[in-house]
Short mmCIF file of C-alpha atoms and ligand atoms in Angstrom, two decimals:
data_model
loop_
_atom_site.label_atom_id
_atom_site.label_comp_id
_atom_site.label_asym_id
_atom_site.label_seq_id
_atom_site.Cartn_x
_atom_site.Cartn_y
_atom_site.Cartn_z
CA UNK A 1 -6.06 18.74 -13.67
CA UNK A 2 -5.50 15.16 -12.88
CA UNK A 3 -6.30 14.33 -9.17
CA UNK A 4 -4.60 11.63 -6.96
CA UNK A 5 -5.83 9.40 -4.43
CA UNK A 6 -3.25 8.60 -1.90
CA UNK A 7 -4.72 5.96 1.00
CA UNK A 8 -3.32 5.48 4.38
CA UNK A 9 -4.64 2.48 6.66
CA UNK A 10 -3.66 4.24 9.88
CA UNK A 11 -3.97 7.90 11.26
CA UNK A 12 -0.06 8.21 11.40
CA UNK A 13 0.22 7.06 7.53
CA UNK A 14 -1.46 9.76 6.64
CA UNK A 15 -1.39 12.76 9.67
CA UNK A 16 1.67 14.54 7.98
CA UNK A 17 0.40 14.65 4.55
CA UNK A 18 -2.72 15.98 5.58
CA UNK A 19 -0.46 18.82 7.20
CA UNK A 20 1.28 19.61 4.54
CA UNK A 21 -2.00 20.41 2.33
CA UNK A 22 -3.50 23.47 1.10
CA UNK A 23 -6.68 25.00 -0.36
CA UNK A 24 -8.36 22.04 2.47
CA UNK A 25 -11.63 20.65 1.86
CA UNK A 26 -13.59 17.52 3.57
CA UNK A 27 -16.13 15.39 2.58
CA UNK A 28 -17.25 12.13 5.10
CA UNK A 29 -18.21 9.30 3.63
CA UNK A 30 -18.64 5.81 4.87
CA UNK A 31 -16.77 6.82 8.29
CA UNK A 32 -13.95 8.06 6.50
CA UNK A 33 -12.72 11.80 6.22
CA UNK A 34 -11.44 12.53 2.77
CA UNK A 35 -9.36 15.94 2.75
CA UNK A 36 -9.17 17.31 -0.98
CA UNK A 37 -6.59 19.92 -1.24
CA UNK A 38 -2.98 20.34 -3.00
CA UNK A 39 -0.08 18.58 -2.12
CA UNK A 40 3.11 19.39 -4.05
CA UNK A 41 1.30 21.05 -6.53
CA UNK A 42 -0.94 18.05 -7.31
CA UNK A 43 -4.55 17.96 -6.51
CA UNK A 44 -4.61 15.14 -3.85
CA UNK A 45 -7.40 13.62 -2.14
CA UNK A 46 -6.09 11.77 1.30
CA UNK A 47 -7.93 9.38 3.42
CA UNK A 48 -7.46 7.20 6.54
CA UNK A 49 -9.50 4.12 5.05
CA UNK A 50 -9.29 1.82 8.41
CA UNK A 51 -7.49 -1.13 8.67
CA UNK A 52 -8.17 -4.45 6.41
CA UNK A 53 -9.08 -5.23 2.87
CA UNK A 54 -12.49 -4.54 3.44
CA UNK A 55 -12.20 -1.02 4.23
CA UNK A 56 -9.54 -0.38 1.61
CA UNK A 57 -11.88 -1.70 -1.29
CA UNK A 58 -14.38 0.35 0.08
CA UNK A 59 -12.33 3.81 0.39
CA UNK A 60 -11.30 3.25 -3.17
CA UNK A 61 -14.47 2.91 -4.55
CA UNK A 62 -15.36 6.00 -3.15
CA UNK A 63 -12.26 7.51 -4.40
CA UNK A 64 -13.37 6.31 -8.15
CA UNK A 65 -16.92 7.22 -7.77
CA UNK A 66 -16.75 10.26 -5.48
CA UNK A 67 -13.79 12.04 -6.36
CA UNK A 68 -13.00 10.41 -10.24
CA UNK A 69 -9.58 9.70 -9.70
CA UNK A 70 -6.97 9.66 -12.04
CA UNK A 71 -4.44 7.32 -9.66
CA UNK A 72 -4.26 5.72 -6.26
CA UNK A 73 -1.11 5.50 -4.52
CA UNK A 74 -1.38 3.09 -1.07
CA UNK A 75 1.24 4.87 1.31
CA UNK A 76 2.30 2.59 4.51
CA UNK A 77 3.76 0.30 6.37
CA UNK A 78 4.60 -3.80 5.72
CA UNK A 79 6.11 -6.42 7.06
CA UNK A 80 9.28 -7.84 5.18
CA UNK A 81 9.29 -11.18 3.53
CA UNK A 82 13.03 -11.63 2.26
CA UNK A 83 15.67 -11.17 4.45
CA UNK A 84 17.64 -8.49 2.82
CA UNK A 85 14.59 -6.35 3.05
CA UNK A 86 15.86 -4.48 6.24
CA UNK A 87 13.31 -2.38 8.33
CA UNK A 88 13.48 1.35 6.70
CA UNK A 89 13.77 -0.04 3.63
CA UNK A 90 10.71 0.52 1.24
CA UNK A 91 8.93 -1.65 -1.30
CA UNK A 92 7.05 -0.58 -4.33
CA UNK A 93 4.30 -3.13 -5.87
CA UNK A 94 5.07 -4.60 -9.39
CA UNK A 95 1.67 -6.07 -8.49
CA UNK A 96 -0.76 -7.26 -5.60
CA UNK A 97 -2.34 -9.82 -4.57
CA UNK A 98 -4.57 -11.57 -1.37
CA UNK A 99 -2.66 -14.23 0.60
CA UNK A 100 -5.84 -15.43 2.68
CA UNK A 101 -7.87 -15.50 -0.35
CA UNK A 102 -8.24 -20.23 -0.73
CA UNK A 103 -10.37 -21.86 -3.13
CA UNK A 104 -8.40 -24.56 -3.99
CA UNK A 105 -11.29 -26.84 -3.27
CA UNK A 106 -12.70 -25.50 -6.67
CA UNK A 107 -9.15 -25.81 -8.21
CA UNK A 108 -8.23 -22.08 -7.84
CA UNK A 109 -4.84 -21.31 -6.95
CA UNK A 110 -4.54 -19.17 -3.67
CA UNK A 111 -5.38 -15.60 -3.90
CA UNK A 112 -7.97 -16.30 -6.88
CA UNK A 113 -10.97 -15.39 -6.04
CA UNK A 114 -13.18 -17.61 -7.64
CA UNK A 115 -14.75 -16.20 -11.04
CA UNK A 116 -12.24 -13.47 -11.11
CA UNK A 117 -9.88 -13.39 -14.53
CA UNK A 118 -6.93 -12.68 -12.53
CA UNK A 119 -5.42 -13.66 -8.72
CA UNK A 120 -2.88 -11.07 -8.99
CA UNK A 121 -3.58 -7.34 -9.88
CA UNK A 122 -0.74 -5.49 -11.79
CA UNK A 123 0.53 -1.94 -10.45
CA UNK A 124 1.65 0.76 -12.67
CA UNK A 125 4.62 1.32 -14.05
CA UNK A 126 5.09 5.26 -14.54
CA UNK A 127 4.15 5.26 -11.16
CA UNK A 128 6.50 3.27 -9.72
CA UNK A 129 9.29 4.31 -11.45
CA UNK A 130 8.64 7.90 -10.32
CA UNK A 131 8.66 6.58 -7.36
CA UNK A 132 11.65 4.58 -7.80
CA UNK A 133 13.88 7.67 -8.68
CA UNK A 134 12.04 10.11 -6.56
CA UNK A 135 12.90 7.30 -3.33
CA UNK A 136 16.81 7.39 -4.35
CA UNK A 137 16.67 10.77 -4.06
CA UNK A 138 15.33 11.65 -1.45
CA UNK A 139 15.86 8.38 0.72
CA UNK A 140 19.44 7.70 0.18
CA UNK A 141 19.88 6.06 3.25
CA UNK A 142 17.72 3.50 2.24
CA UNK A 143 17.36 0.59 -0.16
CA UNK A 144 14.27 0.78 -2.49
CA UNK A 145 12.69 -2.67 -4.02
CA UNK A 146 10.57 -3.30 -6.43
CA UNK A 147 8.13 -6.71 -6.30
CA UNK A 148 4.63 -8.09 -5.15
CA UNK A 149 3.16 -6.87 -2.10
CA UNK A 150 0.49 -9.65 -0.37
CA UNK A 151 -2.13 -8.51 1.22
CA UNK A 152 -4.22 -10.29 4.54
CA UNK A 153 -6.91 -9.50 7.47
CA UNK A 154 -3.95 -10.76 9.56
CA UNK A 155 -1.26 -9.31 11.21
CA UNK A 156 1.51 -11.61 10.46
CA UNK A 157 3.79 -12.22 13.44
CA UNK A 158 5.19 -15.85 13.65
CA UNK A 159 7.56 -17.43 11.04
CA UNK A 160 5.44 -20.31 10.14
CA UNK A 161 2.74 -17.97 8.83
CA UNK A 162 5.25 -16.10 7.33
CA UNK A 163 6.57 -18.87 5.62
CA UNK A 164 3.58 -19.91 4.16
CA UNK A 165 2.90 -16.57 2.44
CA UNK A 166 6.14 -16.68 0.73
CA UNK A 167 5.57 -20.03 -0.45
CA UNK A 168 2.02 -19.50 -1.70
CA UNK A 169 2.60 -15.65 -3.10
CA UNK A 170 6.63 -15.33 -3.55
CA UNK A 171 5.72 -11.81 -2.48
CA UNK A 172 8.37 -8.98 -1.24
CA UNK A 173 6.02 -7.81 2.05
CA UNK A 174 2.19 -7.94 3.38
CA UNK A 175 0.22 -5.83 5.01
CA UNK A 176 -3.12 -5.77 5.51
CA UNK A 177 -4.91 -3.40 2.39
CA UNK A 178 -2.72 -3.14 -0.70
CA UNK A 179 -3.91 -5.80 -2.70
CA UNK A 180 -7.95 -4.33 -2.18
CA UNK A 181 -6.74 -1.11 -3.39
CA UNK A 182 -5.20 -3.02 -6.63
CA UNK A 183 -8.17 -5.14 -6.71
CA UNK A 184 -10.64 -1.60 -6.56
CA UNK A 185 -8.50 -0.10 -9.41
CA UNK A 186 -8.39 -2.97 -11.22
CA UNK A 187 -11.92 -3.28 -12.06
CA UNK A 188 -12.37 0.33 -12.29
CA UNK A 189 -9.51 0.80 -14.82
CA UNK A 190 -7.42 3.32 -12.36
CA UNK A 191 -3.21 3.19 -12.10
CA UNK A 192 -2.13 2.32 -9.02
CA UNK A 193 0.93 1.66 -6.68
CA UNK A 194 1.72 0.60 -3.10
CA UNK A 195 3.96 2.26 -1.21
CA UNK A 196 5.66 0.13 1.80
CA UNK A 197 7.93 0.86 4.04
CA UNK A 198 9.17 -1.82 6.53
CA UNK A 199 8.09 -1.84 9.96
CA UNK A 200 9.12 -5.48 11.20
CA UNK A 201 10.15 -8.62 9.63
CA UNK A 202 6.40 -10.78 10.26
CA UNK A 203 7.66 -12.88 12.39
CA UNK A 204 8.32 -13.70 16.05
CA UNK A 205 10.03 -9.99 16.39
CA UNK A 206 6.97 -8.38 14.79
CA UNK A 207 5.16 -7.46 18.13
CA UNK A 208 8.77 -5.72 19.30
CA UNK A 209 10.14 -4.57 15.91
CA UNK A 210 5.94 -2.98 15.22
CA UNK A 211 6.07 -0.30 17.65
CA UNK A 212 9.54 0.52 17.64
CA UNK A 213 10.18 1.04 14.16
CA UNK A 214 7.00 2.46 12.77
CA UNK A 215 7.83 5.87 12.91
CA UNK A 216 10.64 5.74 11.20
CA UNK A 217 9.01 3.39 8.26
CA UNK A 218 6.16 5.72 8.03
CA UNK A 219 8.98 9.23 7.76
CA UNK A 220 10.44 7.40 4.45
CA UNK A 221 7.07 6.80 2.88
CA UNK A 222 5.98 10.38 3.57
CA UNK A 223 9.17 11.81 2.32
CA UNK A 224 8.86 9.98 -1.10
CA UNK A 225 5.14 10.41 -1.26
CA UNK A 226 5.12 14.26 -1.05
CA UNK A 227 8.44 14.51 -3.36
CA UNK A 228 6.76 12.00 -5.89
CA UNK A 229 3.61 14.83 -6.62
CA UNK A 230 5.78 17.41 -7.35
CA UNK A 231 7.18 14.77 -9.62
CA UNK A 232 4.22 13.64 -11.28
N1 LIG B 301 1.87 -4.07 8.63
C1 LIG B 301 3.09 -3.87 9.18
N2 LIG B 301 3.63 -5.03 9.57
C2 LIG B 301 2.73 -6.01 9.27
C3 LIG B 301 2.70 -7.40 9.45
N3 LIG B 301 3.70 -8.04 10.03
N4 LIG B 301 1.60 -8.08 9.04
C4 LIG B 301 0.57 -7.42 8.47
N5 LIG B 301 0.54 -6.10 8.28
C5 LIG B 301 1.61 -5.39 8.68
#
């Protein structure tokens, strides 16, 4: 039986997932709790990693070395980066990659990092389009996009900074793990796909919008996340 990985930066990302499991067991590793049960008839394994690429690349290792993963699906929320990408609305990654990652100096383009054959790491694409026609099921009320997520250890909350990541990435949202996760995968030769819903628009209204709306972001990637293993 093929088993899933499904990552959640946060507690909440993950809380109701890990409630709807069965057959429970946990293993702690590298201050993370990783609860391997079934989840829609899938054998899951779900994880808070912590927030930040660091911990992301990290809990996915662990994931490919631990648990020998057939997929990893990044579940969570993102800031938007084009203005018809409302808050509610979800975003699935064609492909990652790391805004903050700058070594132009040694004529890289940003989000190389240096050595590496790629600066952008391509999702999945049965994945995402299970996702894609799970999501208009069983989000209607929402719009569903598909395009490159960029990834930062920054919470990105004025327009200036926000305007520079669309400029260097043309990217769809950011958050804060997805493009470690495709980065992890990548070199260990594992599908994977991000999962975003939007919390705030990453800019000026971010520290309002954050708060406010994350609930609500995080119910729409839970819905699609559960519905998508009975899918898969
Ligand atoms: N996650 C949700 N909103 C975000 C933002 N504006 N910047 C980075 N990560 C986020």
């Amino acid at each position: 039986m093929n088993t899933i990985g499904i990552i959640g930066a946060m507690e909440e990302e993950v809380a109701i997932l890990k409630e709807k499991m069965s057959e429970v067991t946990v293993l702690e590793k590298a201050g993370m709790e990783f609860f391997k049960g079934i989840l829609g008839g899938q054998q899951v394994v779900i994880v808070r990693s912590g927030i930040g690429k660091v911990n992301a690349g990290i809990c996915t290792q662990i994931l490919a070395d631990v648990f020998q993963v057939n997929a990893v699906i990044n579940t969570g929320i993102a800031g938007s980066l084009k203005a018809e990408i409302n808050i509610g609305d979800i975003v699935l990654s064609t492909d990652t990659m790391q805004h903050d990652v700058d070594a132009r100096e040694f004529g890289y383009e940003i989000g190389q990092v240096p050595r590496m054959d790629t600066r952008t790491f391509p999702a999945d694409d049965r994945l995402r389009e299970t996702a894609l026609q799970v999501c208009r099921k069983v989000n209607p009320e929402i719009q569903v996009f598909e395009g490159r997520v960029a990834s930062g250890d920054q919470f990105v909350a004025d327009k200036e900074t926000k305007e520079k990541i669309i400029a260097n990435t043309q990217a769809y949202c950011t958050e804060m793990e997805g493009a470690a996760i495709g980065q992890a995968a990548y070199l260990n030769g594992i599908p994977y796909l991000v999962i975003r819903a939007i919390s705030d628009k990453a800019d000026d209204s971010a520290h309002m919008d954050y708060p406010a709306f994350e609930k609500e972001a995080i119910r729409h990637t839970v819905n699609l996340v559960e519905n998508m293993m009975k899918a898969l």
